[in-house]
Short mmCIF file of C-alpha atoms in Angstrom, two decimals:
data_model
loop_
_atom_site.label_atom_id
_atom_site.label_comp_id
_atom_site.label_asym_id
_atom_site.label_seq_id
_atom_site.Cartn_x
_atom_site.Cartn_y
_atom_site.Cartn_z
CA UNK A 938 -9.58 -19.27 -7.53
CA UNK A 939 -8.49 -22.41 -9.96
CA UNK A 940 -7.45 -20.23 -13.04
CA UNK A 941 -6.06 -17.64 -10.92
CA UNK A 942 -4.03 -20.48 -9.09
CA UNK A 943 -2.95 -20.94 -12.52
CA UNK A 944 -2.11 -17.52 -13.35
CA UNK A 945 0.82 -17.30 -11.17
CA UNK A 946 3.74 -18.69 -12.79
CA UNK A 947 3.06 -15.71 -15.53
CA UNK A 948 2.64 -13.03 -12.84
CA UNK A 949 5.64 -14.04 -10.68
CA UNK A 950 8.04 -13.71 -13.90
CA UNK A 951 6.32 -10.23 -14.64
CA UNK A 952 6.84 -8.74 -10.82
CA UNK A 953 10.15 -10.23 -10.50
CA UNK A 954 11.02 -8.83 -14.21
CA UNK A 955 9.75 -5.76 -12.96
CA UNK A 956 11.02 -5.22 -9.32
CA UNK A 957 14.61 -6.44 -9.71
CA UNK A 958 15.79 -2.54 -11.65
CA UNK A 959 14.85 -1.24 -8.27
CA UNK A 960 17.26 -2.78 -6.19
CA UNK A 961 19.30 0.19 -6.46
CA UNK A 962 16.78 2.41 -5.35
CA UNK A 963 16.44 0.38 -2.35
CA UNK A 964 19.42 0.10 -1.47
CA UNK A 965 19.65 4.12 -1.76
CA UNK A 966 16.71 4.23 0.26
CA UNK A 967 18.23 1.99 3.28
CA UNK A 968 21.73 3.25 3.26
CA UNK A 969 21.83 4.63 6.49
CA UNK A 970 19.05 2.82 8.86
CA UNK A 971 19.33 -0.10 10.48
CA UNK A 972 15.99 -1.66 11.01
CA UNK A 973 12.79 -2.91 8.79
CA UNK A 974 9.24 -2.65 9.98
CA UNK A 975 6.45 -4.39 8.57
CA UNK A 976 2.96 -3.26 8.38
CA UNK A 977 0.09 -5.57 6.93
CA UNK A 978 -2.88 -7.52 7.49
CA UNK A 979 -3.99 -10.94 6.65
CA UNK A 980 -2.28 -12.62 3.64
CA UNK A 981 -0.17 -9.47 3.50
CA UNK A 982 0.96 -10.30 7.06
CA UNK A 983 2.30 -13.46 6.19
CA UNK A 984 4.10 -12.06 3.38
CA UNK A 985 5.75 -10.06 5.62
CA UNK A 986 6.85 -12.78 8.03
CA UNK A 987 8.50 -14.25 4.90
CA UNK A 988 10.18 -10.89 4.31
CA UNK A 989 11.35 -10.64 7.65
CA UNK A 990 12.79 -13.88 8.38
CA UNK A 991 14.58 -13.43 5.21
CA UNK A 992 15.75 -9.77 5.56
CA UNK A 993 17.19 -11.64 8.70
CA UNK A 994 18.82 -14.44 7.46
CA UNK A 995 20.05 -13.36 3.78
CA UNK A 996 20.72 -9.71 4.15
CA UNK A 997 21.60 -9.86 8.07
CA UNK A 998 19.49 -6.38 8.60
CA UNK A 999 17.30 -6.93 11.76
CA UNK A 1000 13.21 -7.08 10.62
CA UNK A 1001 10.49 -7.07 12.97
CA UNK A 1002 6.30 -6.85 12.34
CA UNK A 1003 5.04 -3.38 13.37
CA UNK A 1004 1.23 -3.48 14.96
CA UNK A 1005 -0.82 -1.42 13.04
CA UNK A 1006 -2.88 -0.16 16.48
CA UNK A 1007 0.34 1.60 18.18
CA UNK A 1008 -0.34 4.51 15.14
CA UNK A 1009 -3.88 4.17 14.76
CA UNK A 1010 -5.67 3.71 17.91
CA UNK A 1011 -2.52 4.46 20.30
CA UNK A 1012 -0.92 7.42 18.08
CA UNK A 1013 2.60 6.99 19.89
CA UNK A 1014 5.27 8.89 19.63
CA UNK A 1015 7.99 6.86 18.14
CA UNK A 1016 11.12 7.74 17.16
CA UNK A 1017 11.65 5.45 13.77
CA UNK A 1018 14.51 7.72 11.94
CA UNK A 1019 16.41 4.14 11.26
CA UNK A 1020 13.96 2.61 10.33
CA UNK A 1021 12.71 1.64 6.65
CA UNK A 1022 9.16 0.38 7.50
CA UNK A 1023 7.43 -1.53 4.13
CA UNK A 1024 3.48 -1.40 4.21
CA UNK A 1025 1.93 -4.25 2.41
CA UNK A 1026 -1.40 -4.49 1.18
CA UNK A 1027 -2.87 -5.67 -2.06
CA UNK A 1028 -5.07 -3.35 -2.83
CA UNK A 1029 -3.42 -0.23 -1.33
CA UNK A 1030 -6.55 1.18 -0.19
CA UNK A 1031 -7.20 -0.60 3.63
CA UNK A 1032 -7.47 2.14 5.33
CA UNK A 1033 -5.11 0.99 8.58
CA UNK A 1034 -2.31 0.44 6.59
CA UNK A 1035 -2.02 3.94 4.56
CA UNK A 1036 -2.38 5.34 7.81
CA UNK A 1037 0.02 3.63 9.80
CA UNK A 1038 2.07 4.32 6.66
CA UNK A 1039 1.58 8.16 7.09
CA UNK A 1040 2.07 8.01 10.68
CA UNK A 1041 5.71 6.27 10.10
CA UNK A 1042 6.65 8.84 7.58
CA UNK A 1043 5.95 11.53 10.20
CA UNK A 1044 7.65 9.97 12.69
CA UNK A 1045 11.12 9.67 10.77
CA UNK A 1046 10.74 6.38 8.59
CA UNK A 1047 11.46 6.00 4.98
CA UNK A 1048 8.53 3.98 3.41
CA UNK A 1049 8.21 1.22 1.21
CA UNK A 1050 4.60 0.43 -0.21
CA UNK A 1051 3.84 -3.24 -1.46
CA UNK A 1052 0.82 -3.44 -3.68
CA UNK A 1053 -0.55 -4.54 -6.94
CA UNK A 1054 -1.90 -1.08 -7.63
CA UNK A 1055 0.66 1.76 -9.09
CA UNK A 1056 -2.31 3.95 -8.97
CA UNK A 1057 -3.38 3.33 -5.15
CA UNK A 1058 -3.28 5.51 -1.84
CA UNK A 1059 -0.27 3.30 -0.41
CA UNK A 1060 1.63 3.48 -3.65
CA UNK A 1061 1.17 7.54 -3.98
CA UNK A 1062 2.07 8.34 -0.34
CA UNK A 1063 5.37 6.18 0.03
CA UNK A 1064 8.94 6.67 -1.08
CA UNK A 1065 9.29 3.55 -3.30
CA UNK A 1066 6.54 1.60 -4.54
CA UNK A 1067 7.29 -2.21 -4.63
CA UNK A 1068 3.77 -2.38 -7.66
CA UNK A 1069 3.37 -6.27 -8.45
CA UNK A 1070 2.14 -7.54 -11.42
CA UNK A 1071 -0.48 -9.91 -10.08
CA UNK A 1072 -3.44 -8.13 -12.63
CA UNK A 1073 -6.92 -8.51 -11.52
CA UNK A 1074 -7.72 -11.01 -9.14
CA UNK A 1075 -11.35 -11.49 -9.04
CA UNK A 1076 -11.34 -14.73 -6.39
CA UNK A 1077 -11.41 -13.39 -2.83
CA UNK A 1078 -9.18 -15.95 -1.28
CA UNK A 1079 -5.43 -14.04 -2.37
CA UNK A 1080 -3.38 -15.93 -4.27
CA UNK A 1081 -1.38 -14.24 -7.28
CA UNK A 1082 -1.25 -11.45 -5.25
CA UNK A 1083 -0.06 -13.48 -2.35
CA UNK A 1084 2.63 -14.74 -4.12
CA UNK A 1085 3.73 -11.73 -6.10
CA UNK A 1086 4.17 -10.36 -2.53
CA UNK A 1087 6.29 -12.77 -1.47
CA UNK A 1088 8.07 -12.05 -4.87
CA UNK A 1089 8.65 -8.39 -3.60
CA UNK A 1090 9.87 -9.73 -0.31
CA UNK A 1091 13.02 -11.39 -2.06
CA UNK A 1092 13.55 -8.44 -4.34
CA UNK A 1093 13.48 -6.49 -1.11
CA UNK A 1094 15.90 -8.76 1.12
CA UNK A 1095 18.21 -8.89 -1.66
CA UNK A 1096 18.47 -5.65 -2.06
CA UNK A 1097 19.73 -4.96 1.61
CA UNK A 1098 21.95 -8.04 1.39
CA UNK A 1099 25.49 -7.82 0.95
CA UNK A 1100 25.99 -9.41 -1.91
CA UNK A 1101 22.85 -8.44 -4.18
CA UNK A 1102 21.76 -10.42 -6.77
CA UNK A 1103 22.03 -13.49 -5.04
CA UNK A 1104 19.02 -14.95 -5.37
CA UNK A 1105 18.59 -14.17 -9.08
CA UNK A 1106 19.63 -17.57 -10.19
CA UNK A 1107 16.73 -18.97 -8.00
CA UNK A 1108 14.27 -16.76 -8.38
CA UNK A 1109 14.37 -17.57 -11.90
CA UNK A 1110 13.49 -21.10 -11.65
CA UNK A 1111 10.59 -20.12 -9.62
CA UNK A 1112 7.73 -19.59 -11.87
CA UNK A 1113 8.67 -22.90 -13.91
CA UNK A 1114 8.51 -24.47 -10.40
CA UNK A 1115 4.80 -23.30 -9.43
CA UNK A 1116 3.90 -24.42 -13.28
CA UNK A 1117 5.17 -27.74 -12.80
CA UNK A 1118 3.19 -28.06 -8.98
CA UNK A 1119 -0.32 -26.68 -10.86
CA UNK A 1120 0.25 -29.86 -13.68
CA UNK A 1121 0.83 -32.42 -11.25
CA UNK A 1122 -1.23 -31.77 -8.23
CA UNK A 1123 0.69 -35.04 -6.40
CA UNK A 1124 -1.26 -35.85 -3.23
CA UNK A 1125 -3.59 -33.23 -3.61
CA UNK A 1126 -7.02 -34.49 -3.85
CA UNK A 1127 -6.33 -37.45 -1.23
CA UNK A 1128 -5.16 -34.54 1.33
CA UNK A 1129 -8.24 -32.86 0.58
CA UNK A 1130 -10.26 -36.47 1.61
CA UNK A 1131 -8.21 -36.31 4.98
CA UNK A 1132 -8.85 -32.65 5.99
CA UNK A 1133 -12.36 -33.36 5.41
CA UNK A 1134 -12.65 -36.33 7.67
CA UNK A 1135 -12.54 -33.86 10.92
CA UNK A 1136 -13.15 -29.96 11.37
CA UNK A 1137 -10.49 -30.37 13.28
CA UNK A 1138 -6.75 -29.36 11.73
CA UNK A 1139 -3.60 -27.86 13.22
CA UNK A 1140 -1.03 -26.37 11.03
CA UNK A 1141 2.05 -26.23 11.36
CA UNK A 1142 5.98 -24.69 10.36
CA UNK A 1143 8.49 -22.71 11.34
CA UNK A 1144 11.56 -20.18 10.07
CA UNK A 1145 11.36 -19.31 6.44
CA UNK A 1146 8.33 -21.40 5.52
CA UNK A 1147 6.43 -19.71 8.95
CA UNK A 1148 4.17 -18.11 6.81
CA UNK A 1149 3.87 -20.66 4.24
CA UNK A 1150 2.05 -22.19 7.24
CA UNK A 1151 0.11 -19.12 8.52
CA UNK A 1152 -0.95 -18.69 4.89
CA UNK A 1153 -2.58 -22.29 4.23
CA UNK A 1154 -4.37 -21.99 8.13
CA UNK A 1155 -5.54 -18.83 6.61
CA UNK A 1156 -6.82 -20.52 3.24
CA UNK A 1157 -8.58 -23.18 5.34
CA UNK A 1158 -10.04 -20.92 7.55
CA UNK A 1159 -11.32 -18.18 4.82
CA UNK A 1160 -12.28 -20.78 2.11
CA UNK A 1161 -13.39 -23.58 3.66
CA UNK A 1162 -15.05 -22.11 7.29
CA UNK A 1163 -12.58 -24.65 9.27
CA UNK A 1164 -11.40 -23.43 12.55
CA UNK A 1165 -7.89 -23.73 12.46
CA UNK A 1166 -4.81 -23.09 14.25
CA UNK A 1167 -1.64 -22.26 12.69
CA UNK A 1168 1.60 -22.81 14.98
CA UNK A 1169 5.15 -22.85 14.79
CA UNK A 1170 6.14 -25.87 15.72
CA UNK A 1171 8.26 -24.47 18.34
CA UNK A 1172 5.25 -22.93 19.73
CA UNK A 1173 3.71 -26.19 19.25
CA UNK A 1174 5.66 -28.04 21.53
CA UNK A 1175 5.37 -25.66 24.49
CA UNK A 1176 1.69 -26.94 25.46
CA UNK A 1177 -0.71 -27.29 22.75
CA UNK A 1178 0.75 -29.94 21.66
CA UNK A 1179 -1.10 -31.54 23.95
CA UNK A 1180 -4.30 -31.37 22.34
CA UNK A 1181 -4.03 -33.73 19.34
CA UNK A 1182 -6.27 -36.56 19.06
CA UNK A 1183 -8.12 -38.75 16.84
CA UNK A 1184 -9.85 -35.82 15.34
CA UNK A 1185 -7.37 -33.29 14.55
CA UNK A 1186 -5.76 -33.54 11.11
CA UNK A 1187 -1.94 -32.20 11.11
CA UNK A 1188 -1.08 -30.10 8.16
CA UNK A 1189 2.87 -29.83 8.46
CA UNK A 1190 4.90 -27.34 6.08
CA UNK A 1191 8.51 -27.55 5.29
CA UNK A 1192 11.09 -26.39 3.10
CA UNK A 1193 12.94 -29.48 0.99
CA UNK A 1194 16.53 -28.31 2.62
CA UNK A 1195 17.53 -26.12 5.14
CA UNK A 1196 18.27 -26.05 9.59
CA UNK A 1197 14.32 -26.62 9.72
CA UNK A 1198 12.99 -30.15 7.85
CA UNK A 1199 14.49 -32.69 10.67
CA UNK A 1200 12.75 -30.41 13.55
CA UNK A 1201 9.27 -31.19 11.12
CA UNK A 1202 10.13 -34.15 10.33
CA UNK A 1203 10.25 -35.39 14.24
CA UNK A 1204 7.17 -33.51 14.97
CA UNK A 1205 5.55 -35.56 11.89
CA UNK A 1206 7.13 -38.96 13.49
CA UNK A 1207 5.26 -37.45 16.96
CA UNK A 1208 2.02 -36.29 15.84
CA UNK A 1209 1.24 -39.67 14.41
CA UNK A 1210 2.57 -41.10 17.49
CA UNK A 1211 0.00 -38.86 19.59
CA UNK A 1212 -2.33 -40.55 17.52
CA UNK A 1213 -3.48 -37.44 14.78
CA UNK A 1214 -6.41 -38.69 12.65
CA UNK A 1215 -3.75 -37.79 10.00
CA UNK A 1216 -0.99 -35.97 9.09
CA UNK A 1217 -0.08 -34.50 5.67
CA UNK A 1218 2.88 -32.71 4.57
CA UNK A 1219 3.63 -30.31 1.92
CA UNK A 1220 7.41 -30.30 0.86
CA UNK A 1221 9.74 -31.80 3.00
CA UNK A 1222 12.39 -34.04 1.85
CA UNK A 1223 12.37 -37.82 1.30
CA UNK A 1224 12.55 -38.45 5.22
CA UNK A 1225 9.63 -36.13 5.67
CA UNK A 1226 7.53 -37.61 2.97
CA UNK A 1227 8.27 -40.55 4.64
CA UNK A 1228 6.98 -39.66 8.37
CA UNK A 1229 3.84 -38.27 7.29
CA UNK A 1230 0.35 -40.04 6.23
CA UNK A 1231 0.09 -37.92 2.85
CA UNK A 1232 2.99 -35.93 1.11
CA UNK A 1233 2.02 -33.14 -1.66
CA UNK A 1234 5.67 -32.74 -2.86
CA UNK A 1235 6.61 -29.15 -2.76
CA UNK A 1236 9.39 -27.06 -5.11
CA UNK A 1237 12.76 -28.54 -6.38
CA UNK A 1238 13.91 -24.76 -4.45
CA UNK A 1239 16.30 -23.90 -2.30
CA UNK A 1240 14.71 -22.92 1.50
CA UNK A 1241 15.09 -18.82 0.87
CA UNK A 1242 13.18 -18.95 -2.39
CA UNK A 1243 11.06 -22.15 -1.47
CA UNK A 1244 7.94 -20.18 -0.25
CA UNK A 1245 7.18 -18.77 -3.50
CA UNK A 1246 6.13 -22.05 -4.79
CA UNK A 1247 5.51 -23.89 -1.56
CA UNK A 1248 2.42 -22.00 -0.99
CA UNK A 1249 0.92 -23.21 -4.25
CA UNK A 1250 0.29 -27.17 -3.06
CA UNK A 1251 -1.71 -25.44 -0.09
CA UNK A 1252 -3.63 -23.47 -2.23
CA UNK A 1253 -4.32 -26.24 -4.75
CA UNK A 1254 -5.36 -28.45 -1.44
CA UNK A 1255 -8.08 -25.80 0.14
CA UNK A 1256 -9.72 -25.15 -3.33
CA UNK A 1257 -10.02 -29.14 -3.84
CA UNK A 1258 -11.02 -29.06 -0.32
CA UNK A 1259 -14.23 -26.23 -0.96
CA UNK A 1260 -15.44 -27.92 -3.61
CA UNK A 1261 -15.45 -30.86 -1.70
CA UNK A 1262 -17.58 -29.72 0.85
CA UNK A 1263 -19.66 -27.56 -1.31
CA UNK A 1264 -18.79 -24.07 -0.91
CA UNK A 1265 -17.53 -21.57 -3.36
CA UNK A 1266 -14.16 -21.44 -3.01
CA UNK A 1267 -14.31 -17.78 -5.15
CA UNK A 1268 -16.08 -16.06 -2.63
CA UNK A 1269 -15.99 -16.79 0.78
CA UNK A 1270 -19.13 -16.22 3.30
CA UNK A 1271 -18.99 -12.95 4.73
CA UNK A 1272 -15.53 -11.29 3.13
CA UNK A 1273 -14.16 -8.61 0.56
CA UNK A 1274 -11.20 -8.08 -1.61
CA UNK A 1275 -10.93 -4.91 -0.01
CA UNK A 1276 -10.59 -5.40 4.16
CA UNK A 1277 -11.65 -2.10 6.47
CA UNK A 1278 -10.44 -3.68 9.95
CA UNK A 1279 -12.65 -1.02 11.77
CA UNK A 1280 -14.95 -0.57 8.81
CA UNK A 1281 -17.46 2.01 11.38
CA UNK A 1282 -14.43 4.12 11.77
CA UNK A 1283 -12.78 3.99 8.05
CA UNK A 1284 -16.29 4.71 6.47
#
């Protein structure tokens, strides 16, 4: 998980060197629908969430998350001729995804595969494969391909925005960004001591850097057998809020600009005041840093590109964390690379 951690600022400048040429095919491809559908699972799921809020809020198209069951299990009858619906999974093989990505093509949808295999079932069946250039990840926990996802995602959105090529400027900083984060590992190891001082952690975000969030509950969870909840902080505030203590540890995720960082950085300024064993922050500005108990400083990024590197202090945090508590943060108790979600019926 450490070298592949390290791996990424080399794979994001491959998959975004790769995907940009086929902005014009996506655009082509969207021309006349109206809507984007995701379809993934897992790490792929919160790559999505990125995509969406930023289909939303660059490129102004509406985006929602499409439940893999409705085709599956359900086998509705949608009609989905406007709608361009982009399956993501890593390895292109989980079963519930190339299906659901059949069963949108059949109902009217143009299709969009994410994956890091050209040569997969996903990639084959779809009208445009998005292939990242993650290479062989051998660590269960995603990461390259995680971020080479999210990679995809602003490819994608700025594609369908009005004014494409937008982001380029930005997305080129990126993998110097995630180098300079793996070198200094600020805060790191000392949020590592805090989440171990209670099984207890919430984690939270919201907008753009919502699945920054989702992703490091997800890490926690995966890597380090932590039960962990993963909120908006929205959500947050409507009720469970109520729950924090002296034994839950607040992980808090935010962007270093943007509409979001002064809604995190009052819940910060609460959750310490609600008495939080701890709370730690990844990214943030100076006033954020400055509300929480630990900050691990996030990218010098602007808040649409920001998750690509934002993610990488959370990873960098839960493998610390693993080794810590002495379990392999490489492979995981009880999980694959490759994730059947109804493995008796896929087999």
């Amino acid at each position: 998980m450490a070298r592949e951690i390290a791996e990424q600022p080399e794979a994001l400048a491959r998959t975004i060197e790769a995907l940009r040429p086929l902005r014009p095919q996506l655009r082509a491809l969207a021309d006349d629908r109206r809507v984007v559908l995701f379809v993934a699972r897992g790490s792929s799921d919160n790559a999505a969430i990125y995509g969406r809020y930023l289909l939303e809020v660059h490129a102004g198209m509406p985006g929602g998350l499409a439940a893999p069951s409705v085709a599956t299990h359900y086998h509705a009858d949608l009609d989905l001729s406007e709608a361009v619906v982009v399956s993501v999974s890593q390895s292109g093989e989980t079963a519930e995804i190339v299906e659901t990505q059949a069963w949108a093509a059949a109902h009217g949808a143009r299709t969009v595969a994410v994956t890091n295999d050209g040569d997969s079932s996903l990639a084959a069946a779809a009208d445009l494969a998005l292939v990242t250039r993650a290479g062989t990840e051998l660590a269960v926990p995603a990461t390259k391909s995680y971020v080479t996802q999210l990679a995809a995602m602003a490819v994608l959105a700025d594609a369908f925005a009005p004014k494409s090529g937008s982001l380029d400027a930005d997305l080129d900083r990126v993998p110097a960004e995630v180098s300079r984060l793996i070198s200094a590992r600020i805060g790191v190891d000392e949020a590592a001591e805090r989440l171990a001082s209670t099984p207890e952690t919430l984690v939270s975000g919201r907008g753009i850097t919502f699945g920054t969030a989702l992703e490091a509950a997800l890490k926690l969870e995966e890597t380090c057998l932590r039960p962990v909840r993963g909120l908006s902080y929205a959500d947050l505030r409507h009720g469970p809020i109520a729950v924090v203590d002296a034994e839950h540890v607040a992980l808090l995720v935010s962007a270093a600009d943007g509409p979001m960082v002064s809604g995190m950085t009052d819940l910060a300024h609460d959750l310490r005041h609600r008495g939080a064993a701890a709370t730690i922050g990844i990214g943030g500005d100076s006033g954020f840093a400055a509300a929480v108990d630990v900050c691990v400083p996030g990218p010098d990024l602007p808040e649409l590109v920001a998750p690509l590197a934002l993610v990488v202090p959370a990873q960098l945090t839960v493998e610390a964390l693993a080794r810590r508590l002495g379990l392999n943060p490489d492979a995981p108790r009880g999980l694959s690379k490759i994730t059947q979600t109804d493995p008796a019926t896929d087999a």
